[in-house]
XYZ file of C-alpha atoms in Angstrom:
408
model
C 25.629 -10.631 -6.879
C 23.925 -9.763 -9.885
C 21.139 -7.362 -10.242
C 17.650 -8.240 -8.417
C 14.498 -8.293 -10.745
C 12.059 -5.977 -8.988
C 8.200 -6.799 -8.056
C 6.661 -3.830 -6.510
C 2.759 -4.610 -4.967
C 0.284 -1.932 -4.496
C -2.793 -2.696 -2.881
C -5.860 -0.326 -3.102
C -7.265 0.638 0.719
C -5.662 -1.984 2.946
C -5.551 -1.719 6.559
C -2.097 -2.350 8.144
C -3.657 -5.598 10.717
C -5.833 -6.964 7.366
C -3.627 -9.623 7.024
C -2.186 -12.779 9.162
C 1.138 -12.140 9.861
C 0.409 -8.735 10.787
C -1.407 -10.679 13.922
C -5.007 -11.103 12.861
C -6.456 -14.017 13.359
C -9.809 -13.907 11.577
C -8.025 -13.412 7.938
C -5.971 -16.253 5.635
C -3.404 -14.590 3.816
C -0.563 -17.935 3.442
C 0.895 -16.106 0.363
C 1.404 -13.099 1.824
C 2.386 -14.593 5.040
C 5.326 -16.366 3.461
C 6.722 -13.049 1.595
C 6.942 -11.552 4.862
C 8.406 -14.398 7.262
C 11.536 -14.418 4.292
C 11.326 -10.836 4.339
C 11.250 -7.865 6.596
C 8.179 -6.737 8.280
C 7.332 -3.160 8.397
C 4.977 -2.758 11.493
C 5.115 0.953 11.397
C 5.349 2.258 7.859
C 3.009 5.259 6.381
C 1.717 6.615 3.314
C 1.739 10.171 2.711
C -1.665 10.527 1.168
C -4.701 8.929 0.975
C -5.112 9.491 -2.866
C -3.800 6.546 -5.419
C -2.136 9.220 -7.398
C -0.716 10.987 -4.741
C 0.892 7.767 -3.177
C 2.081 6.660 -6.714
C 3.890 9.990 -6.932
C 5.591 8.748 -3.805
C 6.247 5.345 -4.466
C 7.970 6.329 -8.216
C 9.730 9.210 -7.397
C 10.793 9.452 -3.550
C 9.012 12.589 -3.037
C 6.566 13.552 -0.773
C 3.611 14.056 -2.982
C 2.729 17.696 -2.138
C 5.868 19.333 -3.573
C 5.536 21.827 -5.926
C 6.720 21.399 -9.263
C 5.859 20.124 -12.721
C 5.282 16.003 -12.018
C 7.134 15.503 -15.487
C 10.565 16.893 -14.406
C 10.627 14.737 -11.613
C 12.794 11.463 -11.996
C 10.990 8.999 -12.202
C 12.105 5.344 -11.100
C 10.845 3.323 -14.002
C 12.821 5.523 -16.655
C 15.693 5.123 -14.125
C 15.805 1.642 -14.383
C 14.628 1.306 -18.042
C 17.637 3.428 -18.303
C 19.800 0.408 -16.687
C 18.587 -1.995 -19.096
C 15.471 -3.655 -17.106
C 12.403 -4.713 -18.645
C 9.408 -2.482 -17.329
C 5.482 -3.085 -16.957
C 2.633 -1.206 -14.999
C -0.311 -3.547 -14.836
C -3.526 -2.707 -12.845
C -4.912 0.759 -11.800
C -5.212 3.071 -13.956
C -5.175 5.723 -11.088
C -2.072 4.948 -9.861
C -0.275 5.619 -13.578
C 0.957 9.122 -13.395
C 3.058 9.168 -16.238
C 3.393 6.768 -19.144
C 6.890 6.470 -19.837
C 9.014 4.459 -18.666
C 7.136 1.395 -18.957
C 7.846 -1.056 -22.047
C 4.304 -2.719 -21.333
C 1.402 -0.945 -19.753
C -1.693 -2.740 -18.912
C -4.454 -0.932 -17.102
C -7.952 -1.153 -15.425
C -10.182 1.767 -14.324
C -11.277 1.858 -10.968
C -14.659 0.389 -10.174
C -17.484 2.713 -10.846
C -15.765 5.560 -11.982
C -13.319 5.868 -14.639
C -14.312 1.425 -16.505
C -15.865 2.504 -19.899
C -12.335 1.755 -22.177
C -9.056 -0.079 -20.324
C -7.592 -3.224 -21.095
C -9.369 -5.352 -18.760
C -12.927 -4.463 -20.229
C -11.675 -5.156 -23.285
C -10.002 -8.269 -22.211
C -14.106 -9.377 -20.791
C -15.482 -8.699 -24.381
C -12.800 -10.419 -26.453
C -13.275 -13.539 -24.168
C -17.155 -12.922 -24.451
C -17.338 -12.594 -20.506
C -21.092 -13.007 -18.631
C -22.715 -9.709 -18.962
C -22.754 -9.198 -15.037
C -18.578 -9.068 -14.977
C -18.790 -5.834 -16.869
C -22.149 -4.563 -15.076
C -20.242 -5.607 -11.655
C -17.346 -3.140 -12.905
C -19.346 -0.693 -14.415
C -21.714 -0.701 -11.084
C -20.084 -2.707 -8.263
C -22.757 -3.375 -5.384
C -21.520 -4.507 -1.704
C -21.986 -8.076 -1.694
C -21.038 -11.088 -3.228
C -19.623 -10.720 -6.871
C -22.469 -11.968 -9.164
C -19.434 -13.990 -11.433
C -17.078 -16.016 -10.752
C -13.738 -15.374 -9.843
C -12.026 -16.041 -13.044
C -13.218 -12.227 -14.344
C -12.550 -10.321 -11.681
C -9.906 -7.308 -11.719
C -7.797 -8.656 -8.848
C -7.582 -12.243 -11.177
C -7.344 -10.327 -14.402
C -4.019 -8.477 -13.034
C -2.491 -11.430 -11.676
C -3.267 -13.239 -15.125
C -1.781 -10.002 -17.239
C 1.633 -10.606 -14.595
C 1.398 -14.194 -14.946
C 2.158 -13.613 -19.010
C 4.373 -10.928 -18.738
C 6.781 -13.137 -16.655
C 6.375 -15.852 -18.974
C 7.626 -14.006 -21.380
C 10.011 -11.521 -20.476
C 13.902 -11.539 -19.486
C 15.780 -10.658 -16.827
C 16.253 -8.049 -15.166
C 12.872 -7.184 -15.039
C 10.813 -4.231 -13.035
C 7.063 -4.980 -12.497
C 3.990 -2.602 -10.837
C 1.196 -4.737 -9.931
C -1.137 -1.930 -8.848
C -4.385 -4.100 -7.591
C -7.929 -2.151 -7.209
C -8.634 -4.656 -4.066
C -9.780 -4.825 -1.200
C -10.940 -1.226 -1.238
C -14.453 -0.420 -1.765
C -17.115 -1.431 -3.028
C -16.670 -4.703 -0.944
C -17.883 -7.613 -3.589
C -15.607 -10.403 -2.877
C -16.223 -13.758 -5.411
C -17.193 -17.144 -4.077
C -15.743 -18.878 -2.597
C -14.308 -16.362 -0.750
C -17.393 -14.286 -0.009
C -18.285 -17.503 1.870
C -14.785 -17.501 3.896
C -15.639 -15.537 7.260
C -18.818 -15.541 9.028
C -19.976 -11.904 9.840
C -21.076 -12.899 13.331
C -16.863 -13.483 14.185
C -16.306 -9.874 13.256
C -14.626 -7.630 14.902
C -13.467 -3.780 14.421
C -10.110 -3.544 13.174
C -7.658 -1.722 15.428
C -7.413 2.190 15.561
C -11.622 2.315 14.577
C -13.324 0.913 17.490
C -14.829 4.256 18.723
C -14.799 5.924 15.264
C -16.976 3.214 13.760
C -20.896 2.023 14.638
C -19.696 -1.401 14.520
C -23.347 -2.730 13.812
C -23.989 -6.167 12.039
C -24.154 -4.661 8.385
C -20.542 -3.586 9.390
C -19.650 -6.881 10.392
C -21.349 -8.257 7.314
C -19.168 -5.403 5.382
C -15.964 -6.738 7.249
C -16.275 -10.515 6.187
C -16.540 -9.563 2.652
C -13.429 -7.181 2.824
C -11.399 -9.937 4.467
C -12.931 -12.260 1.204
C -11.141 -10.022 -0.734
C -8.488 -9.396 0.755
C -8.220 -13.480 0.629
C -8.998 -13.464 -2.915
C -6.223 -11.047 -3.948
C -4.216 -13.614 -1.418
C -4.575 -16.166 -3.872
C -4.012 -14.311 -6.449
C -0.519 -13.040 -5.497
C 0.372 -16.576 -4.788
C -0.410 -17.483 -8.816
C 2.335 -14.663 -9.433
C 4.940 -15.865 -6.529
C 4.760 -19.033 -8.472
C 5.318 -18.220 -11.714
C 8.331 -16.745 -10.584
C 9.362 -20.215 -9.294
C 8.451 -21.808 -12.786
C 10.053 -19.203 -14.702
C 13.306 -19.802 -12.328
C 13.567 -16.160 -11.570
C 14.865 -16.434 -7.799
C 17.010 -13.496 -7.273
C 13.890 -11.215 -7.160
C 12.995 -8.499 -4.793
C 9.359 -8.500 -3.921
C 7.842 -5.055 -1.750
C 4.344 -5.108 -0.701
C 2.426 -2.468 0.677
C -0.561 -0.692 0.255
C -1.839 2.902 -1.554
C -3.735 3.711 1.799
C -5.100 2.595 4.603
C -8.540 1.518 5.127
C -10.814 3.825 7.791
C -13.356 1.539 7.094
C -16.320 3.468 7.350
C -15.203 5.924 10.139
C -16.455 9.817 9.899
C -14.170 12.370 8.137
C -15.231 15.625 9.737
C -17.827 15.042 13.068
C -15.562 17.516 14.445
C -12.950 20.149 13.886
C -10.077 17.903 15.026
C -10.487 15.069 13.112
C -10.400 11.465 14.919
C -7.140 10.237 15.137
C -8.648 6.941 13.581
C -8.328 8.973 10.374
C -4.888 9.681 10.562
C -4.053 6.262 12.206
C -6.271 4.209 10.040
C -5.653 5.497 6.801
C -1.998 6.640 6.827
C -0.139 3.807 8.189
C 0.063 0.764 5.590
C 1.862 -2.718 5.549
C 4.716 -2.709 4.105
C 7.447 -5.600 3.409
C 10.606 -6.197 1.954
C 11.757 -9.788 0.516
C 14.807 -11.031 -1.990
C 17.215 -8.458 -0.614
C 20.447 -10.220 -0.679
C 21.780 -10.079 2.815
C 18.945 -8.607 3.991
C 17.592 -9.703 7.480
C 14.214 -12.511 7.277
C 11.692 -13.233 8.945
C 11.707 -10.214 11.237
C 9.453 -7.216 12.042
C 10.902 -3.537 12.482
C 9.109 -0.895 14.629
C 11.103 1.630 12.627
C 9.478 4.759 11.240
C 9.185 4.274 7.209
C 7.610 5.897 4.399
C 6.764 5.197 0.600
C 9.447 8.360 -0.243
C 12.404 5.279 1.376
C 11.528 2.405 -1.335
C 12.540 4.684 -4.670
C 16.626 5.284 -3.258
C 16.082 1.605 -1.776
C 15.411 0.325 -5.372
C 17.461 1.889 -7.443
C 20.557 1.413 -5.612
C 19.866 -2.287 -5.384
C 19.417 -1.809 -9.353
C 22.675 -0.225 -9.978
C 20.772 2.405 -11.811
C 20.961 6.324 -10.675
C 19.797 6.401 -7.135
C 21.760 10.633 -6.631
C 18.238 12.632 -7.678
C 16.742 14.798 -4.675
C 14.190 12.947 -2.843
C 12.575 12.796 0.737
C 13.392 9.665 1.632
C 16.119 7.607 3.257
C 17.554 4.347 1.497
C 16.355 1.479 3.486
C 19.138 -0.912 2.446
C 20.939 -0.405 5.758
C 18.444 -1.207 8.332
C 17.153 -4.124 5.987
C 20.504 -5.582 6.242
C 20.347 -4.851 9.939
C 23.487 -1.852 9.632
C 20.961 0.597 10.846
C 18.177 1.011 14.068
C 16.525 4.400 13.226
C 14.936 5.291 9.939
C 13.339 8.316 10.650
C 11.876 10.436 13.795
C 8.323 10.789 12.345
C 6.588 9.942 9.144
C 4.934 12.793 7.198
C 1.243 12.385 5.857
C -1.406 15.029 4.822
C -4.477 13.570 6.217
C -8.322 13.500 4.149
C -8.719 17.016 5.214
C -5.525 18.232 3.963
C -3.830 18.476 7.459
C -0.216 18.114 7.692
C 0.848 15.398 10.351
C 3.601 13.849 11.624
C 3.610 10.470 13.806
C 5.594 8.420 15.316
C 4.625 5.043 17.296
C 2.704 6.935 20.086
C 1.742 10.173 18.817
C 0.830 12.422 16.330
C 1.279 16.190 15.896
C -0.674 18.010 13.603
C 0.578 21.282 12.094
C -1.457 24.045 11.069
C -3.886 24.344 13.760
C -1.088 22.335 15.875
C -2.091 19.701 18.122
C -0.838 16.550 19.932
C -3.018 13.322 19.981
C -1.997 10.586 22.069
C -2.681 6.851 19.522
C -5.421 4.913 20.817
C -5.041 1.828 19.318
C -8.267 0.021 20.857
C -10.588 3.060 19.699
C -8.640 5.033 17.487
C -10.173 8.245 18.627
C -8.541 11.002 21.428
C -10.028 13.950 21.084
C -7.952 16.118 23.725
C -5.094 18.737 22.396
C -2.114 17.782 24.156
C 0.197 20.325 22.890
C 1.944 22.510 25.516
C 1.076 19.538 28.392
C 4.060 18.811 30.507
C 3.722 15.202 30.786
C 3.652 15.199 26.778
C 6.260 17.837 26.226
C 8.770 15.267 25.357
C 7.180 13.234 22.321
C 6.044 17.556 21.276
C 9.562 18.134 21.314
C 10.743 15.394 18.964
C 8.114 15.384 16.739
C 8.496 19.791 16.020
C 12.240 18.579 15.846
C 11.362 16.187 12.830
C 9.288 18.357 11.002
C 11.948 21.078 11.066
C 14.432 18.698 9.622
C 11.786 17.234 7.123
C 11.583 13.937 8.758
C 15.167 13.142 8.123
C 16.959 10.607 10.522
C 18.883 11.645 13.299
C 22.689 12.135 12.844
């Protein structure tokens, strides 16, 4: 089998149930839907940071973003595969670009708000002589519906920028799509600001006590879901290009920067709610093109961003022998392995050290053991040292000591 080309999509801030066929029922999300039902589903994978940066460190390198060390020594997966003869681009956040090379084509948009005087995508608004209000809405994004349409928005602009790139480059090819949706500010365009009625809201899972679920939030809601819709679409315009362009042995991964806490408090106590760590650190995450891989499937197995880097580079044929902190996926996607790994690491908002698995999470440094509560998100009793708990204590001290490795 020849090499795979390599899609990789980062979403900015998306909660791991924000999407249909993670089992929600209030969002449409076809295109993203069909990746995963010829894919593998990862129902229980985790960031290890809630910072773009930080999880881009992750994602390119396979290590867990707070080692020490100069970033530039690291290796670094798009030089590893530009090495092996692939075609690179990075197109979307500019957050999420932590080092330039690499990349044969870099294309890149500041985040809303902040850092949106000078990247491509203003640029792109002025040469086409864009409305005024797409570069005000970037410059000073409100909640709300987007006051252009969606032709000028980032999420479009990105999927455009990929659209061309694929038109025009060969194979084997390596692609970032780093998208600045549906994170805040919430400013969906019509028609999808339009798509779900505030009054069907409800709190997504993991936030139900952490959250004052009031009808502004449930206004709030409906227009994340219209973006998360929106970038929907948008993925699909890339998914078929690919089809055009004829380029079906290509391995698509989805999955998300963060989570989304969606509005939930950070510090209302000294042990944060586990909605924080719950919310925000675990992430969808699927696999699709991986020949002999197993479709249309969901795994409960323990993953991190540190597994896709080995995962990737091995599929490339490139140089998959650097140290990293991850475990190479291929085996379980092709159904040759059960476990992945005993917890997933995270450092949480307030730079807490954590460790979860499916039903728990232990927090080192002050320690504690939180039961998940997936209907409220929040547990606020220490159950370290409790005998009916001493079991899931065990494990979880037992992965941190071997840095989260799989068991032998």
């Amino acid at each position: 089998m020849s090499r795979p080309n390599i899609i990789q999509i980062i979403v900015n801030q998306q909660h791991w149930k924000a999407w249909g066929y993670a089992g929600n029922p209030l969002v449409s999300t076809p295109y993203l839907d069909s990746i995963a039902k010829h894919g593998l589903y990862f129902d229980q994978a985790s960031a290890h940071a809630v910072a773009e940066a930080s999880a881009a460190k992750s994602l390119f390198t396979g290590r867990f973003p707070q080692q020490k060390g100069d970033d530039a020594s690291l290796p670094f997966v798009p030089e590893l595969l530009q090495q092996a003869s692939y075609t690179t681009a990075y197109i979307g956040a500019r957050a999420g670009l932590i080092r330039e090379s690499g990349f044969d084509q870099i294309r890149l948009v500041g985040e809303p708000g902040q850092d949106s005087e000078d990247d491509d995508y203003c640029a792109w608004l002025r040469e086409r002589e864009a409305p005024a209000c797409a570069l005000e809405a970037h410059h000073s994004p409100q909640d709300g519906p987007a006051p252009m349409s969606q032709e000028w928005t980032e999420t479009t602009w990105i999927a455009t920028q990929a659209v061309r790139f694929l038109k025009a480059t060969t194979e084997p090819f390596y692609a970032t799509l780093h998208f600045t949706s549906p994170g805040p500010v919430f400013n969906p365009p019509q028609p999808w600001a339009s798509q779900y009625k505030a009054t069907n809201m409800h709190a997504l899972p993991g936030l139900n006590g952490s959250v004052d679920f009031d009808k502004n939030a449930q206004k709030r809601l409906a227009w994340y879901y219209g973006l998360v819709s929106h970038l929907d679409s948008q993925i699909g315009r890339v998914m078929g290009m690919l089809s055009v362009q004829g380029h079906t042995n290509t391995v698509i991964v989805f999955t998300a920067n963060q989570g989304h806490a969606f509005g939930a408090p950070h510090n209302d106590n000294p042990i944060p709610a586990l909605a924080i760590h719950e919310a925000e650190m675990r992430v969808p995450l699927v696999i699709s093109g991986v020949f002999g891989q197993r479709r249309g499937e969901r795994s409960h197995a323990l993953v991190q961003h540190s597994d896709i880097a080995p995962a990737l580079l091995n599929l490339a044929g490139a140089d998959d022998t650097f140290p990293h902190d991850g475990v190479n996926l291929l085996p379980h996607l092709r159904g040759e392995k059960s476990t992945v790994h005993r917890g997933a690491y995270s450092q949480t908002r307030d730079h807490l050290s954590v460790i979860r698995n499916k039903d728990y999470t232990l927090q080192l440094s002050p320690d504690g053991l939180y039961r998940h509560d997936t209907l409220s998100g929040v547990c606020a009793d220490n159950l370290l040292g409790a005998p009916k708990h001493i079991k899931a204590q065990v494990q979880l001290f037992k992965a941190w000591e071997k840095r989260v490795s799989p068991p032998k």
